[in-house]
Amino acid sequence: MLVPPSDFARPATSGGNVWASQWPVAGGPPENGILETLLDVSELLPIIAPGSESKLKIAQEPTPRVPPPSADSMVASVSIRDEHWTTPIHWTLIRTENQTQLISSVANLAAHYRTTIILNFVVMSLTLVLGILAFGQVRRSALLEAENRHQARVRELERQVLHTERLASVGRLAAGLAHEINNPLEGIGNYLSLLEEDLRDGRTDGCLDLTAGVREGLNRAAGITRQVLALSDPGRSPKTAVSVKAVVKETFDFVRSNPAFRHVRMELRVPDADLVILGNAITLGQVVLNLILNACEYQDQGGQVEVVLDREDAKARLRVSDRGPGIPEEALPRIFEPFFSTRGSTGLGLSLCHSIVSDHAGQVTAANRTDGRGAVFTVEIPLSEAAAGAAEPAAIKEKELTN
Ligand SMILES: Nc1ncnc2c1ncn2[C@@H]1O[C@H](COP(=O)(O)OP(=O)(O)OP(=O)(O)O)[C@@H](O)[C@H]1O
Ligand SMILES: [Mg+2]
């Protein structure tokens, strides 16, 4: 620790620094003579080189360092400050003898500078560390900003995907609706052609049956639109007791009387007892209609369709089989996918069947016949004992065309 002197006539020293009070700084550094006047060099010498007999000369810096006058002499720099600790004034003290002790004085000075250098180094290191920390912080902020931008982009993309999915489901719904209404409409068209034919030929016997076919087709189409409307308000379409037998028979008759399938040999086998499930007669009718239509349509020249309804444990089981080409092996895993068709059609029939049967807690499966050519579709839906004991189960024809 450096201590300023209290008495200018007796300069103090510490670590190789000599202090002089009331030093005339303003007028520039003093002449050698003034320094010698204020600082008694003979007193300074014992402080810097105690016990020395040598002489001490003082030269003012920044004049070039005075070379040692002889091989065994040394030059020492001393910092001299005024009492206010202002800019140090450097003087060079030159001694011509006793080299050993002078070296120790120079070492003290070096220690002082070393401390300053270490402090500077510490300050520089701290500055460097702070700089590195600041740089790291800036970098982190930049990364955070980039991450936020990325997150915003991902959210925007998710929103777009959701929007596209909504549009796609609206498209699927519209396509499904068109597909399902088209089935009864084709039937109605065929009944009307037959009716026209009969009327032209003056035959009236079967006219009422044909108009009944038209009415049933209209009921089916109306039921489907009602169903779609109910989808937007599920409360409007509660599940009721449905007679599977009645639905299957009506749908079978509806297809069989279609002149387009006049050459198809169609057979229906149902059990004596009714099979009642808890569900929806209209949508169940769509399932049966799609399966029987496929069976008829996938046989070029007439062919044969067998519809069998029976009970398997606590389930109603419906099997629709044909004698067509069967389902191509590679198509089997995909036939229930929406829009999958091997004949360039809409490919919606089976996917609708699948979702309706699932909605009835049942399952629909497809396979090729093992006893020859053709495909077999099997639908299983749990029976409802509670529903069977309730009111008269519904069938499609009983649904009036009211709205
Ligand atoms: N009885 C069947 N015999 C052979 N393949 C069938 C039969 N039923 C369905 N498939 C196969 O399943 C696919 C999907 O049937 P789905 O009823 O969903 O569509 P589609 O009949 O091709 O067209 P859409 O019914 O929409 O007019 C068919 O393209 C066909 O490959
Ligand atoms: Mg189909």
Short mmCIF file of C-alpha atoms and ligand atoms in Angstrom, two decimals:
data_model
loop_
_atom_site.label_atom_id
_atom_site.label_comp_id
_atom_site.label_asym_id
_atom_site.label_seq_id
_atom_site.Cartn_x
_atom_site.Cartn_y
_atom_site.Cartn_z
CA MET A 1 0.00 0.00 0.00
CA LEU A 2 1.39 3.42 -0.94
CA VAL A 3 1.44 6.11 1.74
CA PRO A 4 1.82 9.81 0.81
CA PRO A 5 4.40 11.62 2.93
CA SER A 6 3.43 14.18 5.56
CA ASP A 7 6.67 16.06 5.31
CA PHE A 8 8.18 16.99 1.91
CA ALA A 9 11.64 17.21 3.43
CA ARG A 10 11.44 13.52 4.36
CA PRO A 11 9.98 11.67 1.41
CA ALA A 12 8.56 8.27 2.16
CA THR A 13 8.89 5.26 -0.04
CA SER A 14 7.10 2.02 -0.50
CA GLY A 15 7.60 -0.66 -3.10
CA GLY A 16 10.16 1.41 -4.86
CA ASN A 17 8.02 4.64 -5.14
CA VAL A 18 9.30 7.89 -3.79
CA TRP A 19 6.70 10.48 -2.64
CA ALA A 20 7.19 14.19 -2.56
CA SER A 21 4.59 16.57 -1.15
CA GLN A 22 3.74 20.01 -2.59
CA TRP A 23 5.42 19.15 -5.78
CA PRO A 24 5.10 22.01 -8.39
CA VAL A 25 3.15 20.15 -11.10
CA ALA A 26 1.39 23.05 -12.85
CA GLY A 27 4.48 24.68 -14.22
CA GLY A 28 5.76 21.41 -15.61
CA PRO A 29 8.36 19.16 -14.16
CA PRO A 30 10.97 20.91 -12.06
CA GLU A 31 14.58 21.27 -12.99
CA ASN A 32 17.03 18.82 -11.56
CA GLY A 33 18.16 21.58 -9.23
CA ILE A 34 14.66 22.14 -7.80
CA LEU A 35 14.20 18.43 -7.25
CA GLU A 36 17.47 18.28 -5.51
CA THR A 37 16.34 21.21 -3.37
CA LEU A 38 13.02 19.65 -2.37
CA LEU A 39 14.24 16.11 -2.27
CA ASP A 40 17.42 15.60 -0.44
CA VAL A 41 19.10 13.08 -2.64
CA SER A 42 21.38 12.07 0.17
CA GLU A 43 18.21 11.09 2.15
CA LEU A 44 16.69 9.34 -0.82
CA LEU A 45 19.68 7.09 -1.35
CA PRO A 46 19.44 5.24 2.01
CA ILE A 47 15.73 4.67 1.30
CA ILE A 48 16.32 3.12 -2.11
CA ALA A 49 19.62 1.48 -1.33
CA PRO A 50 19.97 1.36 2.44
CA GLY A 51 23.50 0.97 3.79
CA SER A 52 25.03 2.03 0.48
CA GLU A 53 28.07 4.22 0.12
CA SER A 54 27.31 4.95 -3.50
CA LYS A 55 26.21 8.21 -5.15
CA LEU A 56 22.76 8.96 -6.65
CA LYS A 57 22.06 11.14 -9.67
CA ILE A 58 18.56 12.16 -10.87
CA ALA A 59 17.64 12.67 -14.50
CA GLN A 60 14.18 13.77 -15.79
CA GLU A 61 12.18 11.51 -18.15
CA PRO A 62 11.07 11.24 -20.97
CA THR A 63 14.67 12.00 -21.81
CA PRO A 64 16.28 8.78 -23.02
CA ARG A 65 17.30 6.47 -20.30
CA VAL A 66 20.79 7.35 -19.22
CA PRO A 67 23.14 4.52 -20.04
CA PRO A 68 25.00 3.08 -17.09
CA PRO A 69 28.26 4.95 -16.77
CA SER A 70 30.21 1.78 -16.01
CA ALA A 71 29.74 -1.99 -16.39
CA ASP A 72 28.85 -2.45 -12.73
CA SER A 73 26.35 0.42 -12.47
CA MET A 74 22.52 0.36 -12.93
CA VAL A 75 19.66 2.73 -13.78
CA ALA A 76 16.40 2.78 -11.75
CA SER A 77 13.11 4.58 -12.60
CA VAL A 78 11.12 6.07 -9.71
CA SER A 79 7.51 7.31 -9.81
CA ILE A 80 7.11 10.58 -7.93
CA ARG A 81 3.58 11.86 -7.32
CA ASP A 82 2.25 15.09 -5.88
CA GLU A 83 0.11 15.16 -2.76
CA HIS A 84 -3.14 14.92 -4.79
CA TRP A 85 -2.05 11.67 -6.40
CA THR A 86 -2.12 13.16 -9.88
CA THR A 87 -0.14 12.11 -12.94
CA PRO A 88 3.12 10.52 -11.86
CA ILE A 89 6.25 12.39 -12.78
CA HIS A 90 9.04 10.06 -13.70
CA TRP A 91 12.60 10.59 -12.74
CA THR A 92 15.54 8.43 -13.26
CA LEU A 93 17.83 7.78 -10.34
CA ILE A 94 21.31 6.77 -11.35
CA ARG A 95 23.61 5.02 -9.01
CA THR A 96 27.10 4.06 -9.82
CA GLU A 97 27.99 1.54 -7.10
CA ASN A 98 26.57 -1.26 -5.01
CA GLN A 99 24.74 -3.02 -7.81
CA THR A 100 23.21 -5.70 -5.60
CA GLN A 101 21.09 -3.36 -3.51
CA LEU A 102 20.08 -1.25 -6.49
CA ILE A 103 18.74 -4.38 -8.20
CA SER A 104 16.45 -4.96 -5.20
CA SER A 105 15.11 -1.42 -5.55
CA VAL A 106 14.43 -1.99 -9.25
CA ALA A 107 12.72 -5.31 -8.33
CA ASN A 108 10.39 -3.40 -5.98
CA LEU A 109 9.45 -1.09 -8.81
CA ALA A 110 8.89 -4.08 -11.09
CA ALA A 111 6.60 -5.59 -8.42
CA HIS A 112 4.55 -2.41 -8.48
CA TYR A 113 4.20 -2.57 -12.27
CA ARG A 114 3.50 -6.28 -12.09
CA THR A 115 0.58 -5.55 -9.75
CA THR A 116 -0.69 -2.96 -12.20
CA ILE A 117 -0.30 -5.40 -15.07
CA ILE A 118 -2.10 -8.13 -13.12
CA LEU A 119 -4.90 -5.70 -12.25
CA ASN A 120 -5.09 -4.66 -15.90
CA PHE A 121 -5.11 -8.28 -16.89
CA VAL A 122 -7.90 -9.03 -14.40
CA VAL A 123 -9.90 -6.06 -15.71
CA MET A 124 -9.29 -7.16 -19.28
CA SER A 125 -10.26 -10.73 -18.42
CA LEU A 126 -13.43 -9.50 -16.72
CA THR A 127 -14.19 -7.35 -19.76
CA LEU A 128 -13.58 -10.36 -21.98
CA VAL A 129 -15.82 -12.57 -19.84
CA LEU A 130 -18.53 -9.89 -19.78
CA GLY A 131 -18.15 -9.53 -23.55
CA ILE A 132 -18.48 -13.27 -24.03
CA LEU A 133 -21.53 -13.32 -21.75
CA ALA A 134 -23.07 -10.39 -23.64
CA PHE A 135 -22.34 -12.11 -26.95
CA GLY A 136 -23.90 -15.33 -25.63
CA GLN A 137 -26.95 -13.37 -24.49
CA VAL A 138 -27.33 -11.71 -27.89
CA ARG A 139 -26.96 -15.09 -29.57
CA ARG A 140 -29.55 -16.64 -27.23
CA SER A 141 -31.97 -13.81 -27.97
CA ALA A 142 -31.46 -14.32 -31.70
CA LEU A 143 -32.07 -18.07 -31.32
CA LEU A 144 -35.16 -17.42 -29.21
CA GLU A 145 -36.49 -15.03 -31.82
CA ALA A 146 -35.84 -17.59 -34.59
CA GLU A 147 -37.57 -20.28 -32.49
CA ASN A 148 -40.58 -18.00 -31.96
CA ARG A 149 -40.76 -17.32 -35.70
CA HIS A 150 -40.54 -21.08 -36.36
CA GLN A 151 -43.32 -21.80 -33.83
CA ALA A 152 -45.54 -19.16 -35.42
CA ARG A 153 -44.95 -20.71 -38.84
CA VAL A 154 -45.78 -24.20 -37.52
CA ARG A 155 -49.01 -22.86 -35.96
CA GLU A 156 -49.94 -21.21 -39.25
CA LEU A 157 -49.29 -24.45 -41.15
CA GLU A 158 -51.36 -26.43 -38.62
CA ARG A 159 -54.20 -23.96 -39.08
CA GLN A 160 -53.98 -24.37 -42.85
CA VAL A 161 -53.94 -28.17 -42.57
CA LEU A 162 -57.00 -28.04 -40.29
CA HIS A 163 -58.75 -25.79 -42.76
CA THR A 164 -57.89 -28.13 -45.64
CA GLU A 165 -59.09 -31.12 -43.61
CA ARG A 166 -62.39 -29.36 -42.93
CA LEU A 167 -62.80 -28.65 -46.63
CA ALA A 168 -61.94 -32.27 -47.40
CA SER A 169 -64.54 -33.57 -44.93
CA VAL A 170 -67.16 -31.25 -46.40
CA GLY A 171 -66.21 -32.65 -49.83
CA ARG A 172 -66.41 -36.23 -48.54
CA LEU A 173 -69.78 -35.56 -46.97
CA ALA A 174 -71.12 -34.06 -50.21
CA ALA A 175 -69.74 -36.95 -52.27
CA GLY A 176 -71.20 -39.51 -49.83
CA LEU A 177 -74.57 -37.80 -49.90
CA ALA A 178 -74.62 -37.71 -53.69
CA HIS A 179 -73.56 -41.38 -53.83
CA GLU A 180 -76.21 -42.57 -51.41
CA ILE A 181 -79.04 -40.56 -52.92
CA ASN A 182 -78.07 -41.78 -56.35
CA ASN A 183 -78.70 -45.42 -55.35
CA PRO A 184 -82.46 -44.99 -54.65
CA LEU A 185 -82.77 -42.48 -57.52
CA GLU A 186 -81.57 -45.10 -59.97
CA GLY A 187 -84.11 -47.52 -58.50
CA ILE A 188 -86.89 -44.92 -58.85
CA GLY A 189 -85.90 -44.34 -62.48
CA ASN A 190 -86.13 -48.04 -63.20
CA TYR A 191 -89.54 -48.39 -61.50
CA LEU A 192 -90.84 -45.43 -63.50
CA SER A 193 -89.61 -46.97 -66.80
CA LEU A 194 -91.48 -50.17 -65.97
CA LEU A 195 -94.55 -48.18 -65.02
CA GLU A 196 -94.46 -46.26 -68.31
CA GLU A 197 -94.05 -49.53 -70.24
CA ASP A 198 -97.08 -51.09 -68.48
CA LEU A 199 -99.24 -48.02 -68.99
CA ARG A 200 -98.32 -47.82 -72.69
CA ASP A 201 -99.31 -51.46 -73.15
CA GLY A 202 -102.52 -50.91 -71.18
CA ARG A 203 -101.46 -53.17 -68.28
CA THR A 204 -102.56 -51.85 -64.92
CA ASP A 205 -102.21 -54.91 -62.70
CA GLY A 206 -98.72 -54.26 -61.41
CA CYS A 207 -98.91 -50.46 -61.47
CA LEU A 208 -99.52 -50.10 -57.76
CA ASP A 209 -96.50 -52.29 -56.96
CA LEU A 210 -94.37 -50.15 -59.21
CA THR A 211 -95.53 -46.89 -57.64
CA ALA A 212 -94.83 -48.47 -54.26
CA GLY A 213 -91.24 -49.06 -55.48
CA VAL A 214 -91.03 -45.40 -56.49
CA ARG A 215 -92.34 -44.34 -53.09
CA GLU A 216 -89.86 -46.57 -51.31
CA GLY A 217 -87.00 -45.08 -53.31
CA LEU A 218 -88.18 -41.61 -52.38
CA ASN A 219 -88.43 -42.67 -48.73
CA ARG A 220 -84.87 -43.95 -48.84
CA ALA A 221 -83.55 -40.76 -50.44
CA ALA A 222 -85.49 -38.58 -47.99
CA GLY A 223 -84.28 -40.71 -45.11
CA ILE A 224 -80.68 -40.18 -46.20
CA THR A 225 -81.04 -36.39 -46.36
CA ARG A 226 -82.76 -36.44 -42.96
CA GLN A 227 -79.86 -38.49 -41.69
CA VAL A 228 -77.30 -35.98 -42.95
CA LEU A 229 -79.22 -33.16 -41.31
CA ALA A 230 -79.33 -35.16 -38.09
CA LEU A 231 -75.55 -35.49 -38.22
CA SER A 232 -75.31 -31.77 -37.57
CA ASP A 233 -77.66 -32.27 -34.62
CA PRO A 234 -77.21 -35.80 -33.26
CA GLY A 235 -80.03 -35.21 -30.78
CA ARG A 236 -82.47 -35.38 -33.71
CA SER A 237 -81.48 -38.93 -34.60
CA PRO A 238 -81.77 -41.13 -31.53
CA LYS A 239 -81.21 -44.86 -31.98
CA THR A 240 -84.38 -46.92 -31.93
CA ALA A 241 -85.34 -50.60 -32.09
CA VAL A 242 -84.79 -51.74 -35.67
CA SER A 243 -85.96 -55.00 -37.24
CA VAL A 244 -82.94 -56.19 -39.22
CA LYS A 245 -85.12 -58.78 -40.94
CA ALA A 246 -87.56 -56.15 -42.21
CA VAL A 247 -84.78 -53.84 -43.41
CA VAL A 248 -83.00 -56.65 -45.26
CA LYS A 249 -86.21 -57.94 -46.91
CA GLU A 250 -87.30 -54.47 -48.06
CA THR A 251 -83.90 -53.62 -49.46
CA PHE A 252 -83.59 -57.00 -51.18
CA ASP A 253 -87.01 -56.51 -52.84
CA PHE A 254 -86.08 -52.96 -53.82
CA VAL A 255 -83.04 -54.21 -55.75
CA ARG A 256 -84.66 -57.33 -57.12
CA SER A 257 -87.48 -55.42 -58.77
CA ASN A 258 -84.93 -53.21 -60.50
CA PRO A 259 -85.08 -54.13 -64.22
CA ALA A 260 -81.34 -53.50 -64.51
CA PHE A 261 -80.78 -56.68 -62.48
CA ARG A 262 -83.44 -58.73 -64.20
CA HIS A 263 -80.83 -61.35 -65.19
CA VAL A 264 -79.36 -61.75 -61.73
CA ARG A 265 -80.54 -64.79 -59.86
CA MET A 266 -81.26 -63.47 -56.39
CA GLU A 267 -81.95 -65.51 -53.30
CA LEU A 268 -82.88 -64.35 -49.79
CA ARG A 269 -82.85 -66.46 -46.62
CA VAL A 270 -84.01 -64.97 -43.32
CA PRO A 271 -84.78 -66.64 -39.97
CA ASP A 272 -88.31 -67.03 -38.70
CA ALA A 273 -87.64 -65.03 -35.57
CA ASP A 274 -87.10 -61.32 -35.86
CA LEU A 275 -83.65 -59.94 -35.13
CA VAL A 276 -83.79 -56.59 -33.39
CA ILE A 277 -80.93 -54.17 -32.90
CA LEU A 278 -80.66 -50.69 -31.46
CA GLY A 279 -79.87 -48.40 -34.36
CA ASN A 280 -81.11 -46.57 -37.39
CA ALA A 281 -83.26 -48.26 -40.07
CA ILE A 282 -82.28 -45.77 -42.80
CA THR A 283 -78.52 -46.10 -42.43
CA LEU A 284 -78.75 -49.85 -41.93
CA GLY A 285 -80.76 -49.94 -45.19
CA GLN A 286 -77.87 -48.05 -46.89
CA VAL A 287 -75.45 -50.79 -45.79
CA VAL A 288 -77.62 -53.60 -47.12
CA LEU A 289 -78.34 -51.71 -50.36
CA ASN A 290 -74.65 -51.01 -51.06
CA LEU A 291 -73.64 -54.62 -50.49
CA ILE A 292 -76.44 -56.07 -52.66
CA LEU A 293 -75.82 -53.47 -55.41
CA ASN A 294 -72.10 -54.27 -55.45
CA ALA A 295 -72.87 -57.99 -55.62
CA CYS A 296 -75.17 -57.41 -58.62
CA GLU A 297 -72.93 -54.89 -60.37
CA TYR A 298 -69.70 -56.88 -60.10
CA GLN A 299 -71.14 -59.71 -62.24
CA ASP A 300 -71.17 -58.96 -65.96
CA GLN A 301 -73.71 -61.41 -67.30
CA GLY A 302 -76.49 -61.80 -64.77
CA GLY A 303 -74.90 -63.96 -62.15
CA GLN A 304 -76.11 -65.02 -58.76
CA VAL A 305 -76.57 -63.16 -55.45
CA GLU A 306 -77.28 -64.81 -52.15
CA VAL A 307 -78.41 -62.81 -49.11
CA VAL A 308 -78.49 -64.72 -45.83
CA LEU A 309 -79.53 -63.29 -42.47
CA ASP A 310 -79.13 -65.35 -39.32
CA ARG A 311 -78.23 -65.11 -35.69
CA GLU A 312 -74.71 -65.82 -34.47
CA ASP A 313 -74.49 -65.79 -30.67
CA ALA A 314 -75.78 -62.40 -29.59
CA LYS A 315 -75.34 -60.85 -33.02
CA ALA A 316 -77.37 -60.41 -36.16
CA ARG A 317 -75.24 -61.69 -39.05
CA LEU A 318 -75.83 -60.76 -42.67
CA ARG A 319 -73.90 -62.38 -45.52
CA VAL A 320 -74.07 -61.10 -49.09
CA SER A 321 -72.27 -63.30 -51.61
CA ASP A 322 -72.03 -63.41 -55.38
CA ARG A 323 -70.49 -65.46 -58.18
CA GLY A 324 -68.53 -62.64 -59.71
CA PRO A 325 -64.75 -62.36 -60.22
CA GLY A 326 -64.09 -61.84 -56.50
CA ILE A 327 -62.03 -59.07 -54.94
CA PRO A 328 -58.47 -58.75 -56.30
CA GLU A 329 -56.04 -59.86 -53.56
CA GLU A 330 -54.07 -56.59 -53.70
CA ALA A 331 -57.31 -54.58 -53.36
CA LEU A 332 -58.60 -56.47 -50.31
CA PRO A 333 -56.80 -54.36 -47.66
CA ARG A 334 -58.07 -51.11 -49.23
CA ILE A 335 -61.69 -51.66 -50.25
CA PHE A 336 -63.11 -49.93 -47.14
CA GLU A 337 -61.05 -46.78 -47.76
CA PRO A 338 -63.02 -43.78 -48.99
CA PHE A 339 -62.67 -43.14 -52.76
CA PHE A 340 -61.02 -46.51 -53.41
CA SER A 341 -62.47 -48.16 -56.50
CA THR A 342 -61.09 -50.65 -58.98
CA ARG A 343 -63.68 -49.71 -61.58
CA GLY A 344 -63.16 -45.93 -61.67
CA SER A 345 -66.35 -45.26 -59.71
CA THR A 346 -66.64 -42.96 -56.67
CA GLY A 347 -65.45 -45.74 -54.35
CA LEU A 348 -67.61 -44.58 -51.45
CA GLY A 349 -70.10 -47.44 -50.97
CA LEU A 350 -68.01 -49.70 -48.75
CA SER A 351 -66.42 -46.86 -46.75
CA LEU A 352 -69.93 -45.63 -45.87
CA CYS A 353 -70.94 -49.19 -44.94
CA HIS A 354 -67.92 -49.42 -42.67
CA SER A 355 -68.65 -46.19 -40.80
CA ILE A 356 -72.39 -46.99 -40.43
CA VAL A 357 -71.70 -50.51 -39.12
CA SER A 358 -69.08 -49.15 -36.71
CA ASP A 359 -71.66 -46.63 -35.53
CA HIS A 360 -73.86 -49.64 -34.68
CA ALA A 361 -71.00 -51.21 -32.67
CA GLY A 362 -70.67 -53.92 -35.32
CA GLN A 363 -68.18 -54.92 -37.97
CA VAL A 364 -68.12 -55.58 -41.69
CA THR A 365 -65.58 -57.87 -43.35
CA ALA A 366 -64.84 -58.95 -46.90
CA ALA A 367 -63.40 -62.16 -48.33
CA ASN A 368 -63.41 -64.21 -51.47
CA ARG A 369 -65.46 -67.38 -51.58
CA THR A 370 -63.61 -70.59 -50.87
CA ASP A 371 -66.16 -72.70 -52.75
CA GLY A 372 -65.49 -71.16 -56.16
CA ARG A 373 -65.59 -67.68 -57.75
CA GLY A 374 -67.12 -64.68 -56.01
CA ALA A 375 -66.95 -62.36 -52.98
CA VAL A 376 -68.62 -62.60 -49.56
CA PHE A 377 -69.34 -59.61 -47.36
CA THR A 378 -70.32 -60.25 -43.74
CA VAL A 379 -71.93 -57.74 -41.38
CA GLU A 380 -72.31 -58.46 -37.67
CA ILE A 381 -74.23 -56.17 -35.33
CA PRO A 382 -74.97 -56.84 -31.65
CA LEU A 383 -78.62 -57.71 -30.95
CA SER A 384 -80.46 -55.72 -28.34
CA GLU A 385 -82.71 -57.75 -26.03
CA ALA A 386 -83.94 -54.56 -24.41
CA ALA A 387 -84.91 -53.10 -27.80
CA ALA A 388 -86.59 -56.37 -28.85
CA GLY A 389 -88.93 -56.19 -25.87
CA ALA A 390 -89.79 -52.56 -26.52
CA ALA A 391 -92.13 -51.05 -29.11
CA GLU A 392 -92.64 -52.48 -32.64
CA PRO A 393 -89.22 -52.38 -34.36
CA ALA A 394 -88.90 -50.02 -37.31
CA ALA A 395 -88.23 -50.80 -40.97
CA ILE A 396 -87.59 -48.42 -43.85
CA LYS A 397 -91.08 -48.58 -45.47
CA GLU A 398 -92.67 -47.55 -42.20
CA LYS A 399 -90.77 -44.27 -42.30
CA GLU A 400 -93.16 -41.79 -43.83
CA LEU A 401 -91.98 -39.23 -46.35
CA THR A 402 -92.90 -36.30 -44.18
CA ASN A 403 -90.17 -33.76 -44.67
N1 LIG B 1 -69.01 -57.87 -54.84
C1 LIG B 1 -67.77 -57.47 -55.16
N2 LIG B 1 -66.99 -58.22 -55.94
C2 LIG B 1 -65.75 -57.85 -56.26
N3 LIG B 1 -65.17 -56.70 -55.80
C3 LIG B 1 -65.91 -55.92 -55.02
C4 LIG B 1 -67.23 -56.23 -54.67
N4 LIG B 1 -67.70 -55.27 -53.86
C5 LIG B 1 -66.72 -54.36 -53.74
N5 LIG B 1 -65.64 -54.74 -54.43
C6 LIG B 1 -64.34 -54.04 -54.51
O1 LIG B 1 -64.32 -53.03 -53.53
C7 LIG B 1 -64.09 -51.76 -54.13
C8 LIG B 1 -64.81 -50.67 -53.34
O2 LIG B 1 -66.20 -50.87 -53.40
P1 LIG B 1 -67.15 -49.62 -53.20
O3 LIG B 1 -68.54 -50.10 -53.22
O4 LIG B 1 -66.69 -48.87 -52.04
O5 LIG B 1 -66.82 -48.73 -54.45
P2 LIG B 1 -67.28 -48.95 -55.94
O6 LIG B 1 -68.34 -50.00 -56.01
O7 LIG B 1 -66.04 -49.16 -56.75
O8 LIG B 1 -67.86 -47.52 -56.27
P3 LIG B 1 -69.25 -46.91 -55.74
O9 LIG B 1 -69.87 -47.91 -54.84
O10 LIG B 1 -68.82 -45.68 -55.04
O11 LIG B 1 -70.03 -46.65 -56.96
C9 LIG B 1 -64.58 -51.93 -55.53
O12 LIG B 1 -64.01 -50.99 -56.43
C10 LIG B 1 -64.15 -53.35 -55.84
O13 LIG B 1 -62.79 -53.40 -56.14
MG MG B 2 -70.07 -49.87 -54.68
#
